[in-house]
PDB file of C-alpha atoms in Angstrom:
ATOM      1  CA  MET A  42       9.901 -13.841  -8.876  1.00 72.00           C
ATOM      2  CA  LEU A  43      10.776 -16.126  -5.978  1.00 84.00           C
ATOM      3  CA  THR A  44      14.466 -16.561  -5.199  1.00 89.00           C
ATOM      4  CA  TYR A  45      15.357 -20.206  -4.611  1.00 92.00           C
ATOM      5  CA  LEU A  46      18.017 -21.252  -2.141  1.00 92.00           C
ATOM      6  CA  GLU A  47      20.781 -23.712  -3.009  1.00 92.00           C
ATOM      7  CA  PHE A  48      19.050 -26.691  -1.381  1.00 93.00           C
ATOM      8  CA  GLU A  49      15.795 -25.824  -3.181  1.00 92.00           C
ATOM      9  CA  LYS A  50      17.153 -26.502  -6.696  1.00 93.00           C
ATOM     10  CA  PRO A  51      15.039 -29.669  -7.244  1.00 92.00           C
ATOM     11  CA  ILE A  52      11.928 -27.665  -6.271  1.00 92.00           C
ATOM     12  CA  ALA A  53      12.993 -24.844  -8.605  1.00 92.00           C
ATOM     13  CA  ALA A  54      13.366 -27.313 -11.484  1.00 91.00           C
ATOM     14  CA  LEU A  55       9.828 -28.620 -10.984  1.00 90.00           C
ATOM     15  CA  ASP A  56       8.374 -25.122 -10.718  1.00 89.00           C
ATOM     16  CA  GLN A  57      10.194 -24.145 -13.901  1.00 89.00           C
ATOM     17  CA  ARG A  58       8.757 -27.170 -15.700  1.00 88.00           C
ATOM     18  CA  ILE A  59       5.241 -26.256 -14.531  1.00 87.00           C
ATOM     19  CA  THR A  60       5.690 -22.695 -15.820  1.00 86.00           C
ATOM     20  CA  GLU A  61       6.911 -23.964 -19.193  1.00 84.00           C
ATOM     21  CA  LEU A  62       3.928 -26.303 -19.538  1.00 83.00           C
ATOM     22  CA  ARG A  63       1.503 -23.494 -18.734  1.00 79.00           C
ATOM     23  CA  ASP A  64       3.172 -21.260 -21.318  1.00 77.00           C
ATOM     24  CA  THR A  65       2.843 -24.056 -23.876  1.00 75.00           C
ATOM     25  CA  ALA A  66      -0.864 -24.455 -23.117  1.00 65.00           C
ATOM     26  CA  THR A  67      -1.435 -20.721 -23.428  1.00 62.00           C
ATOM     27  CA  ALA A  68       0.247 -20.646 -26.846  1.00 56.00           C
ATOM     28  CA  GLY A  69      -1.781 -23.539 -28.331  1.00 57.00           C
ATOM     29  CA  GLU A  70      -4.747 -25.809 -27.918  1.00 57.00           C
ATOM     30  CA  ILE A  71      -2.948 -28.518 -25.920  1.00 60.00           C
ATOM     31  CA  ASP A  72      -4.698 -29.623 -22.726  1.00 63.00           C
ATOM     32  CA  ILE A  73      -1.974 -30.259 -20.166  1.00 74.00           C
ATOM     33  CA  ASP A  74      -4.026 -29.744 -16.977  1.00 75.00           C
ATOM     34  CA  ALA A  75      -3.543 -33.312 -15.817  1.00 79.00           C
ATOM     35  CA  GLU A  76       0.214 -33.138 -16.264  1.00 81.00           C
ATOM     36  CA  VAL A  77       0.397 -29.763 -14.483  1.00 82.00           C
ATOM     37  CA  ASP A  78      -1.666 -31.092 -11.581  1.00 84.00           C
ATOM     38  CA  LYS A  79       0.647 -34.088 -11.301  1.00 87.00           C
ATOM     39  CA  LEU A  80       3.775 -31.900 -11.275  1.00 87.00           C
ATOM     40  CA  GLU A  81       2.247 -29.451  -8.786  1.00 87.00           C
ATOM     41  CA  ALA A  82       1.452 -32.307  -6.402  1.00 90.00           C
ATOM     42  CA  LYS A  83       4.984 -33.606  -6.775  1.00 91.00           C
ATOM     43  CA  ALA A  84       6.463 -30.139  -6.151  1.00 90.00           C
ATOM     44  CA  ALA A  85       4.267 -29.615  -3.071  1.00 91.00           C
ATOM     45  CA  LYS A  86       5.329 -32.970  -1.620  1.00 93.00           C
ATOM     46  CA  LEU A  87       8.989 -32.239  -2.328  1.00 93.00           C
ATOM     47  CA  LEU A  88       8.679 -28.827  -0.654  1.00 93.00           C
ATOM     48  CA  LYS A  89       7.023 -30.368   2.399  1.00 94.00           C
ATOM     49  CA  ASP A  90       9.605 -33.161   2.663  1.00 94.00           C
ATOM     50  CA  THR A  91      12.514 -30.732   2.216  1.00 94.00           C
ATOM     51  CA  TYR A  92      11.338 -28.300   4.908  1.00 95.00           C
ATOM     52  CA  ALA A  93      10.516 -31.125   7.313  1.00 93.00           C
ATOM     53  CA  LYS A  94      14.208 -32.039   7.611  1.00 93.00           C
ATOM     54  CA  LEU A  95      16.132 -28.776   7.240  1.00 95.00           C
ATOM     55  CA  THR A  96      19.602 -28.731   8.779  1.00 96.00           C
ATOM     56  CA  PRO A  97      20.615 -25.816  11.036  1.00 96.00           C
ATOM     57  CA  TRP A  98      22.671 -24.368   8.182  1.00 96.00           C
ATOM     58  CA  GLN A  99      19.736 -24.579   5.782  1.00 96.00           C
ATOM     59  CA  LYS A 100      17.533 -22.866   8.377  1.00 96.00           C
ATOM     60  CA  THR A 101      20.158 -20.127   8.584  1.00 96.00           C
ATOM     61  CA  GLN A 102      19.841 -19.635   4.832  1.00 96.00           C
ATOM     62  CA  VAL A 103      16.034 -19.468   5.113  1.00 96.00           C
ATOM     63  CA  ALA A 104      16.312 -16.945   7.973  1.00 96.00           C
ATOM     64  CA  ARG A 105      18.470 -14.757   5.722  1.00 95.00           C
ATOM     65  CA  HIS A 106      16.227 -15.033   2.664  1.00 95.00           C
ATOM     66  CA  PRO A 107      15.978 -11.532   1.148  1.00 93.00           C
ATOM     67  CA  GLU A 108      12.235 -11.894   0.533  1.00 95.00           C
ATOM     68  CA  ARG A 109      11.280 -12.594   4.149  1.00 95.00           C
ATOM     69  CA  PRO A 110       9.082  -9.856   5.636  1.00 96.00           C
ATOM     70  CA  HIS A 111      10.950  -6.906   7.133  1.00 96.00           C
ATOM     71  CA  PHE A 112      10.068  -4.505   9.929  1.00 96.00           C
ATOM     72  CA  LYS A 113       8.119  -2.157   7.671  1.00 96.00           C
ATOM     73  CA  HIS A 114       5.969  -5.059   6.464  1.00 96.00           C
ATOM     74  CA  TYR A 115       5.197  -6.131  10.030  1.00 97.00           C
ATOM     75  CA  VAL A 116       4.288  -2.585  11.005  1.00 97.00           C
ATOM     76  CA  ALA A 117       1.955  -2.207   8.019  1.00 96.00           C
ATOM     77  CA  ALA A 118       0.134  -5.469   8.775  1.00 96.00           C
ATOM     78  CA  ILE A 119       0.230  -5.671  12.583  1.00 96.00           C
ATOM     79  CA  ALA A 120      -0.187  -2.066  13.723  1.00 95.00           C
ATOM     80  CA  ASP A 121      -3.464  -0.218  13.259  1.00 93.00           C
ATOM     81  CA  ASP A 122      -1.432   2.982  13.432  1.00 94.00           C
ATOM     82  CA  PHE A 123       2.254   3.742  13.941  1.00 97.00           C
ATOM     83  CA  MET A 124       3.992   6.988  14.897  1.00 97.00           C
ATOM     84  CA  PRO A 125       7.775   6.689  14.384  1.00 96.00           C
ATOM     85  CA  LEU A 126      10.026   8.406  16.915  1.00 97.00           C
ATOM     86  CA  ALA A 127      13.514   9.201  15.656  1.00 95.00           C
ATOM     87  CA  GLY A 128      16.905  10.037  17.117  1.00 95.00           C
ATOM     88  CA  ASP A 129      18.900   9.229  20.227  1.00 93.00           C
ATOM     89  CA  ARG A 130      18.992  12.874  21.435  1.00 94.00           C
ATOM     90  CA  ALA A 131      22.783  12.662  21.535  1.00 92.00           C
ATOM     91  CA  PHE A 132      24.267  12.046  18.092  1.00 94.00           C
ATOM     92  CA  ALA A 133      21.958  11.039  15.242  1.00 94.00           C
ATOM     93  CA  ASP A 134      19.101   8.854  14.072  1.00 95.00           C
ATOM     94  CA  ASP A 135      20.069   5.321  13.070  1.00 96.00           C
ATOM     95  CA  PRO A 136      17.744   3.875  10.387  1.00 96.00           C
ATOM     96  CA  ALA A 137      18.921   0.325  11.184  1.00 97.00           C
ATOM     97  CA  ILE A 138      16.585   0.408  14.206  1.00 97.00           C
ATOM     98  CA  ILE A 139      13.107   1.875  13.841  1.00 97.00           C
ATOM     99  CA  GLY A 140      10.717   2.470  16.707  1.00 97.00           C
ATOM    100  CA  GLY A 141       7.610   4.324  17.677  1.00 97.00           C
ATOM    101  CA  LEU A 142       4.171   4.309  19.241  1.00 98.00           C
ATOM    102  CA  ALA A 143       1.768   1.750  17.809  1.00 97.00           C
ATOM    103  CA  ARG A 144      -1.669   0.298  18.363  1.00 97.00           C
ATOM    104  CA  ILE A 145      -2.245  -3.449  17.902  1.00 96.00           C
ATOM    105  CA  GLU A 146      -5.938  -4.391  17.950  1.00 94.00           C
ATOM    106  CA  GLY A 147      -6.580  -1.556  20.408  1.00 93.00           C
ATOM    107  CA  ARG A 148      -3.530  -2.312  22.568  1.00 95.00           C
ATOM    108  CA  GLN A 149      -1.103   0.614  22.833  1.00 97.00           C
ATOM    109  CA  VAL A 150       2.546  -0.452  22.642  1.00 98.00           C
ATOM    110  CA  MET A 151       6.036   0.793  21.884  1.00 98.00           C
ATOM    111  CA  LEU A 152       7.114  -1.081  18.751  1.00 98.00           C
ATOM    112  CA  ILE A 153      10.861  -1.343  18.038  1.00 98.00           C
ATOM    113  CA  GLY A 154      12.771  -3.416  15.500  1.00 97.00           C
ATOM    114  CA  HIS A 155      15.635  -3.878  13.078  1.00 97.00           C
ATOM    115  CA  GLU A 156      15.039  -2.918   9.460  1.00 97.00           C
ATOM    116  CA  LYS A 157      17.286  -4.600   6.865  1.00 96.00           C
ATOM    117  CA  GLY A 158      15.736  -3.137   3.718  1.00 94.00           C
ATOM    118  CA  ASP A 159      14.418  -5.081   0.741  1.00 89.00           C
ATOM    119  CA  ASP A 160      16.323  -3.644  -2.232  1.00 91.00           C
ATOM    120  CA  THR A 161      19.806  -2.242  -2.819  1.00 94.00           C
ATOM    121  CA  ALA A 162      18.938   1.364  -1.988  1.00 95.00           C
ATOM    122  CA  SER A 163      17.007   0.563   1.192  1.00 95.00           C
ATOM    123  CA  ARG A 164      19.591  -1.964   2.372  1.00 95.00           C
ATOM    124  CA  LEU A 165      22.276   0.668   2.118  1.00 96.00           C
ATOM    125  CA  LYS A 166      20.043   3.218   3.835  1.00 96.00           C
ATOM    126  CA  HIS A 167      19.330   0.864   6.744  1.00 95.00           C
ATOM    127  CA  ASN A 168      22.874  -0.545   6.790  1.00 93.00           C
ATOM    128  CA  PHE A 169      21.502  -4.088   6.354  1.00 94.00           C
ATOM    129  CA  GLY A 170      19.945  -3.892   9.820  1.00 94.00           C
ATOM    130  CA  MET A 171      23.312  -3.534  11.550  1.00 95.00           C
ATOM    131  CA  ALA A 172      22.816  -0.822  14.148  1.00 96.00           C
ATOM    132  CA  LYS A 173      25.367   1.657  15.444  1.00 96.00           C
ATOM    133  CA  PRO A 174      25.495   3.019  19.020  1.00 97.00           C
ATOM    134  CA  GLU A 175      22.953   5.722  18.222  1.00 97.00           C
ATOM    135  CA  GLY A 176      20.496   2.988  17.193  1.00 97.00           C
ATOM    136  CA  TYR A 177      20.718   1.271  20.561  1.00 97.00           C
ATOM    137  CA  ARG A 178      20.597   4.610  22.391  1.00 97.00           C
ATOM    138  CA  LYS A 179      17.413   5.401  20.460  1.00 98.00           C
ATOM    139  CA  ALA A 180      16.007   2.051  21.576  1.00 97.00           C
ATOM    140  CA  ILE A 181      16.931   2.902  25.190  1.00 98.00           C
ATOM    141  CA  ARG A 182      15.162   6.263  24.904  1.00 97.00           C
ATOM    142  CA  LEU A 183      12.014   4.640  23.541  1.00 98.00           C
ATOM    143  CA  MET A 184      12.016   1.915  26.194  1.00 98.00           C
ATOM    144  CA  GLN A 185      12.383   4.540  28.926  1.00 98.00           C
ATOM    145  CA  LEU A 186       9.494   6.478  27.411  1.00 97.00           C
ATOM    146  CA  ALA A 187       7.358   3.338  27.346  1.00 98.00           C
ATOM    147  CA  ASP A 188       8.239   2.555  30.957  1.00 97.00           C
ATOM    148  CA  ARG A 189       7.316   6.082  32.034  1.00 97.00           C
ATOM    149  CA  PHE A 190       3.866   5.899  30.447  1.00 97.00           C
ATOM    150  CA  GLY A 191       3.138   2.252  31.232  1.00 96.00           C
ATOM    151  CA  LEU A 192       3.240   0.982  27.645  1.00 97.00           C
ATOM    152  CA  PRO A 193       4.293  -2.601  26.829  1.00 98.00           C
ATOM    153  CA  VAL A 194       7.294  -2.928  24.518  1.00 98.00           C
ATOM    154  CA  VAL A 195       7.292  -5.202  21.468  1.00 98.00           C
ATOM    155  CA  SER A 196      10.577  -5.710  19.627  1.00 98.00           C
ATOM    156  CA  LEU A 197      11.193  -7.469  16.301  1.00 98.00           C
ATOM    157  CA  VAL A 198      14.721  -8.828  15.965  1.00 97.00           C
ATOM    158  CA  ASP A 199      16.326  -9.327  12.551  1.00 96.00           C
ATOM    159  CA  THR A 200      20.023  -8.524  12.342  1.00 95.00           C
ATOM    160  CA  SER A 201      23.261 -10.312  11.597  1.00 93.00           C
ATOM    161  CA  GLY A 202      24.764  -8.287  14.447  1.00 91.00           C
ATOM    162  CA  ALA A 203      25.673  -4.784  15.509  1.00 93.00           C
ATOM    163  CA  PHE A 204      27.725  -2.742  13.037  1.00 94.00           C
ATOM    164  CA  PRO A 205      31.425  -3.626  13.561  1.00 91.00           C
ATOM    165  CA  GLY A 206      32.939  -0.513  11.976  1.00 93.00           C
ATOM    166  CA  VAL A 207      35.556   1.753  13.519  1.00 95.00           C
ATOM    167  CA  GLN A 208      33.129   4.671  13.819  1.00 93.00           C
ATOM    168  CA  ALA A 209      30.717   2.567  15.849  1.00 94.00           C
ATOM    169  CA  GLU A 210      33.494   1.467  18.179  1.00 94.00           C
ATOM    170  CA  GLU A 211      34.648   5.068  18.591  1.00 94.00           C
ATOM    171  CA  ARG A 212      31.133   6.050  19.685  1.00 94.00           C
ATOM    172  CA  GLY A 213      30.900   3.280  22.285  1.00 95.00           C
ATOM    173  CA  GLN A 214      29.234   0.323  20.601  1.00 95.00           C
ATOM    174  CA  ALA A 215      29.790  -2.154  23.443  1.00 95.00           C
ATOM    175  CA  GLU A 216      28.576   0.300  26.078  1.00 96.00           C
ATOM    176  CA  ALA A 217      25.445   1.136  24.066  1.00 97.00           C
ATOM    177  CA  ILE A 218      24.574  -2.556  23.625  1.00 97.00           C
ATOM    178  CA  ALA A 219      25.149  -3.263  27.305  1.00 97.00           C
ATOM    179  CA  ARG A 220      22.972  -0.350  28.402  1.00 97.00           C
ATOM    180  CA  SER A 221      20.212  -1.313  25.974  1.00 97.00           C
ATOM    181  CA  THR A 222      20.219  -4.851  27.383  1.00 97.00           C
ATOM    182  CA  GLU A 223      20.186  -3.398  30.897  1.00 97.00           C
ATOM    183  CA  GLN A 224      17.210  -1.205  30.014  1.00 97.00           C
ATOM    184  CA  CYS A 225      15.272  -4.218  28.722  1.00 97.00           C
ATOM    185  CA  LEU A 226      15.823  -5.946  32.056  1.00 96.00           C
ATOM    186  CA  ALA A 227      14.994  -2.873  34.171  1.00 96.00           C
ATOM    187  CA  MET A 228      11.552  -1.973  32.824  1.00 96.00           C
ATOM    188  CA  GLY A 229       8.438  -2.415  34.925  1.00 96.00           C
ATOM    189  CA  VAL A 230       6.276  -2.873  31.832  1.00 97.00           C
ATOM    190  CA  PRO A 231       5.891  -6.102  29.847  1.00 97.00           C
ATOM    191  CA  MET A 232       8.310  -6.700  26.996  1.00 98.00           C
ATOM    192  CA  ILE A 233       7.860  -9.200  24.176  1.00 98.00           C
ATOM    193  CA  ALA A 234      10.647  -9.861  21.690  1.00 98.00           C
ATOM    194  CA  ALA A 235      10.249 -11.841  18.459  1.00 98.00           C
ATOM    195  CA  VAL A 236      13.194 -13.168  16.445  1.00 98.00           C
ATOM    196  CA  VAL A 237      11.749 -12.969  12.935  1.00 97.00           C
ATOM    197  CA  GLY A 238      14.875 -13.688  10.892  1.00 96.00           C
ATOM    198  CA  GLU A 239      18.446 -13.564  12.106  1.00 95.00           C
ATOM    199  CA  GLY A 240      19.132 -12.955  15.766  1.00 94.00           C
ATOM    200  CA  GLY A 241      22.826 -12.229  15.674  1.00 90.00           C
ATOM    201  CA  SER A 242      25.064 -11.586  18.679  1.00 88.00           C
ATOM    202  CA  GLY A 243      24.700  -8.678  21.113  1.00 91.00           C
ATOM    203  CA  GLY A 244      23.081  -6.666  18.355  1.00 92.00           C
ATOM    204  CA  ALA A 245      20.030  -8.888  18.784  1.00 95.00           C
ATOM    205  CA  VAL A 246      20.151  -9.394  22.561  1.00 95.00           C
ATOM    206  CA  ALA A 247      20.195  -5.605  23.075  1.00 96.00           C
ATOM    207  CA  ILE A 248      16.490  -5.413  22.206  1.00 97.00           C
ATOM    208  CA  ALA A 249      15.529  -9.012  23.042  1.00 96.00           C
ATOM    209  CA  ALA A 250      16.062  -9.392  26.815  1.00 95.00           C
ATOM    210  CA  ALA A 251      12.299  -9.642  27.241  1.00 97.00           C
ATOM    211  CA  ASN A 252       9.713 -11.321  29.461  1.00 97.00           C
ATOM    212  CA  ARG A 253       8.661 -13.478  26.545  1.00 97.00           C
ATOM    213  CA  VAL A 254      10.947 -14.275  23.617  1.00 97.00           C
ATOM    214  CA  LEU A 255       9.202 -15.617  20.513  1.00 98.00           C
ATOM    215  CA  MET A 256      10.952 -17.076  17.517  1.00 98.00           C
ATOM    216  CA  PHE A 257       9.818 -17.957  14.033  1.00 97.00           C
ATOM    217  CA  GLU A 258      10.106 -21.623  13.096  1.00 96.00           C
ATOM    218  CA  HIS A 259      12.899 -21.017  10.572  1.00 96.00           C
ATOM    219  CA  ALA A 260      14.633 -18.109  12.330  1.00 97.00           C
ATOM    220  CA  VAL A 261      18.062 -18.453  13.971  1.00 96.00           C
ATOM    221  CA  TYR A 262      19.450 -16.922  17.160  1.00 96.00           C
ATOM    222  CA  SER A 263      23.087 -17.146  18.214  1.00 94.00           C
ATOM    223  CA  VAL A 264      25.988 -15.365  19.855  1.00 92.00           C
ATOM    224  CA  ILE A 265      27.915 -15.305  16.560  1.00 91.00           C
ATOM    225  CA  SER A 266      27.201 -16.219  12.947  1.00 91.00           C
ATOM    226  CA  PRO A 267      28.072 -19.779  11.857  1.00 93.00           C
ATOM    227  CA  GLU A 268      30.673 -18.339   9.478  1.00 92.00           C
ATOM    228  CA  GLY A 269      32.235 -16.320  12.281  1.00 91.00           C
ATOM    229  CA  CYS A 270      32.314 -19.325  14.583  1.00 92.00           C
ATOM    230  CA  ALA A 271      33.890 -21.501  11.872  1.00 94.00           C
ATOM    231  CA  SER A 272      36.512 -18.833  11.146  1.00 93.00           C
ATOM    232  CA  ILE A 273      37.537 -18.823  14.813  1.00 93.00           C
ATOM    233  CA  LEU A 274      37.492 -22.583  15.410  1.00 93.00           C
ATOM    234  CA  TRP A 275      38.692 -23.911  12.052  1.00 94.00           C
ATOM    235  CA  ARG A 276      40.229 -20.797  10.479  1.00 92.00           C
ATOM    236  CA  THR A 277      37.837 -21.129   7.539  1.00 91.00           C
ATOM    237  CA  ALA A 278      34.228 -20.125   6.904  1.00 88.00           C
ATOM    238  CA  ASP A 279      33.791 -23.249   4.760  1.00 91.00           C
ATOM    239  CA  LYS A 280      32.821 -25.186   7.878  1.00 93.00           C
ATOM    240  CA  ALA A 281      29.860 -22.904   8.635  1.00 93.00           C
ATOM    241  CA  ALA A 282      27.425 -25.811   8.300  1.00 94.00           C
ATOM    242  CA  GLU A 283      29.278 -27.776  10.993  1.00 94.00           C
ATOM    243  CA  ALA A 284      29.382 -24.704  13.208  1.00 94.00           C
ATOM    244  CA  ALA A 285      25.626 -24.136  12.826  1.00 94.00           C
ATOM    245  CA  GLU A 286      24.984 -27.737  13.872  1.00 93.00           C
ATOM    246  CA  ALA A 287      27.181 -27.439  16.960  1.00 94.00           C
ATOM    247  CA  MET A 288      25.880 -24.027  18.017  1.00 93.00           C
ATOM    248  CA  ARG A 289      22.219 -25.125  18.231  1.00 93.00           C
ATOM    249  CA  VAL A 290      20.896 -22.000  16.555  1.00 95.00           C
ATOM    250  CA  THR A 291      17.435 -23.253  15.593  1.00 96.00           C
ATOM    251  CA  ALA A 292      14.127 -22.407  17.253  1.00 96.00           C
ATOM    252  CA  ASN A 293      13.465 -25.912  18.578  1.00 95.00           C
ATOM    253  CA  ASP A 294      16.982 -26.165  20.047  1.00 95.00           C
ATOM    254  CA  LEU A 295      16.633 -22.805  21.772  1.00 95.00           C
ATOM    255  CA  LEU A 296      13.156 -23.651  23.049  1.00 95.00           C
ATOM    256  CA  ALA A 297      14.582 -26.789  24.652  1.00 93.00           C
ATOM    257  CA  LEU A 298      17.393 -24.747  26.201  1.00 92.00           C
ATOM    258  CA  GLY A 299      14.951 -22.206  27.619  1.00 92.00           C
ATOM    259  CA  VAL A 300      16.434 -19.321  25.631  1.00 94.00           C
ATOM    260  CA  VAL A 301      13.144 -18.715  23.799  1.00 95.00           C
ATOM    261  CA  ASP A 302       9.633 -19.271  25.136  1.00 95.00           C
ATOM    262  CA  ARG A 303       7.553 -19.938  22.051  1.00 97.00           C
ATOM    263  CA  VAL A 304       8.064 -21.053  18.459  1.00 97.00           C
ATOM    264  CA  VAL A 305       5.765 -19.357  15.937  1.00 97.00           C
ATOM    265  CA  PRO A 306       4.947 -21.561  12.917  1.00 97.00           C
ATOM    266  CA  GLU A 307       5.753 -20.373   9.418  1.00 97.00           C
ATOM    267  CA  PRO A 308       3.915 -21.171   6.188  1.00 95.00           C
ATOM    268  CA  LEU A 309       5.174 -24.230   4.315  1.00 94.00           C
ATOM    269  CA  GLY A 310       8.415 -23.250   2.601  1.00 94.00           C
ATOM    270  CA  GLY A 311       9.196 -20.340   4.917  1.00 95.00           C
ATOM    271  CA  ALA A 312       7.818 -16.875   5.627  1.00 96.00           C
ATOM    272  CA  HIS A 313       9.076 -15.574   2.278  1.00 95.00           C
ATOM    273  CA  ARG A 314       6.603 -17.814   0.412  1.00 94.00           C
ATOM    274  CA  SER A 315       3.552 -16.390   2.182  1.00 95.00           C
ATOM    275  CA  PRO A 316       4.479 -13.227   4.089  1.00 96.00           C
ATOM    276  CA  ALA A 317       0.873 -12.332   4.937  1.00 96.00           C
ATOM    277  CA  GLU A 318       0.266 -15.707   6.610  1.00 97.00           C
ATOM    278  CA  ALA A 319       3.554 -15.494   8.534  1.00 97.00           C
ATOM    279  CA  ILE A 320       2.780 -11.990   9.777  1.00 97.00           C
ATOM    280  CA  GLU A 321      -0.713 -13.025  10.840  1.00 97.00           C
ATOM    281  CA  ASN A 322       0.733 -15.954  12.821  1.00 97.00           C
ATOM    282  CA  LEU A 323       3.124 -13.606  14.599  1.00 97.00           C
ATOM    283  CA  LYS A 324       0.416 -11.031  15.273  1.00 97.00           C
ATOM    284  CA  GLY A 325      -1.751 -13.646  16.962  1.00 97.00           C
ATOM    285  CA  ALA A 326       1.145 -14.826  19.125  1.00 97.00           C
ATOM    286  CA  ILE A 327       2.046 -11.264  20.171  1.00 97.00           C
ATOM    287  CA  ILE A 328      -1.552 -10.466  21.131  1.00 97.00           C
ATOM    288  CA  GLU A 329      -1.791 -13.632  23.237  1.00 97.00           C
ATOM    289  CA  GLU A 330       1.445 -12.795  25.053  1.00 97.00           C
ATOM    290  CA  LEU A 331       0.442  -9.152  25.605  1.00 97.00           C
ATOM    291  CA  ASP A 332      -2.859 -10.222  27.127  1.00 96.00           C
ATOM    292  CA  GLY A 333      -1.135 -12.765  29.362  1.00 95.00           C
ATOM    293  CA  LEU A 334       1.441 -10.314  30.684  1.00 96.00           C
ATOM    294  CA  ALA A 335      -1.159  -7.557  31.191  1.00 94.00           C
ATOM    295  CA  LYS A 336      -2.367  -9.421  34.283  1.00 92.00           C
ATOM    296  CA  LEU A 337       0.990  -8.969  36.065  1.00 95.00           C
ATOM    297  CA  SER A 338       2.007  -6.029  38.286  1.00 95.00           C
ATOM    298  CA  PRO A 339       5.256  -4.100  37.624  1.00 96.00           C
ATOM    299  CA  ALA A 340       6.926  -5.996  40.476  1.00 96.00           C
ATOM    300  CA  GLN A 341       5.797  -9.328  39.034  1.00 96.00           C
ATOM    301  CA  ILE A 342       6.980  -8.276  35.563  1.00 96.00           C
ATOM    302  CA  LEU A 343      10.467  -7.547  36.915  1.00 96.00           C
ATOM    303  CA  GLU A 344      10.592 -10.760  38.932  1.00 95.00           C
ATOM    304  CA  GLN A 345       9.391 -12.898  36.047  1.00 95.00           C
ATOM    305  CA  ARG A 346      12.012 -11.438  33.711  1.00 95.00           C
ATOM    306  CA  ARG A 347      14.748 -11.816  36.317  1.00 94.00           C
ATOM    307  CA  ALA A 348      13.848 -15.455  37.014  1.00 93.00           C
ATOM    308  CA  LYS A 349      13.707 -16.250  33.297  1.00 94.00           C
ATOM    309  CA  PHE A 350      17.233 -15.083  32.539  1.00 93.00           C
ATOM    310  CA  LEU A 351      18.787 -16.416  35.734  1.00 92.00           C
ATOM    311  CA  ALA A 352      17.395 -19.864  34.851  1.00 90.00           C
ATOM    312  CA  ILE A 353      19.073 -19.998  31.434  1.00 87.00           C
ATOM    313  CA  GLY A 354      22.031 -22.342  31.440  1.00 70.00           C
TER     314      GLY A 354
END
């Protein structure tokens, strides 16, 4: 059953009415097709109108929707085959970041991404996609492996941020994030990053300093969460909506700023309403970018990435 967001309550009410009418028709001989068609048209128009004018805060809520596709769903639909590679060879394996060798329509790549989980057990297992130092050190190891064998790197970003716990800080969280970002910038192979949900803080940048940064239409990407920003500026998270507006966290804002290179369209109502369509849109965009970057030499790859990030701001 679809979970409706706070601003979707009028849409939820119409959908509920449609369901009730259908149940009534099933139970008796009443023909209510015309009324159902009328309500469905009204609900579709309301959905279209609502998503055409989402505020940055509403987009943040859509980006966090629990039913959006997660890394495992992208792997299953995008990769023809996937061989996961675990561990950082220093401390442990962090399930918040998953990576491995993959094949996308015949193109061999190293596929890396955050996994949030889609139910209580898996969310706890993957720590809600908040990686610890060993997660970023695993990403570094996989990027180095890809660089050594000439494989492009594709990363899928979906995290509220790196794990802020004491244990992570004791194991060098800041250093691990910095070195992962450095590794992204140092590779002589193409790298494509896609922000598919939340792109939060250094935890996102650590695997997103790529030649081409893609972003879903209703994803968000920022240095801090709107709630965190509001807590610092106004001493209350209640002003998160104002913070989101000021921070320019949406895909179109970031495209205009040059932070991202391409906005990938989502199905009407967000990726959670039609995950298969959203994944297919992203797959097509990734293939196009891979083919475009394949024409560049390692030196050109490095120069293009360097120029891109030096031009920001």
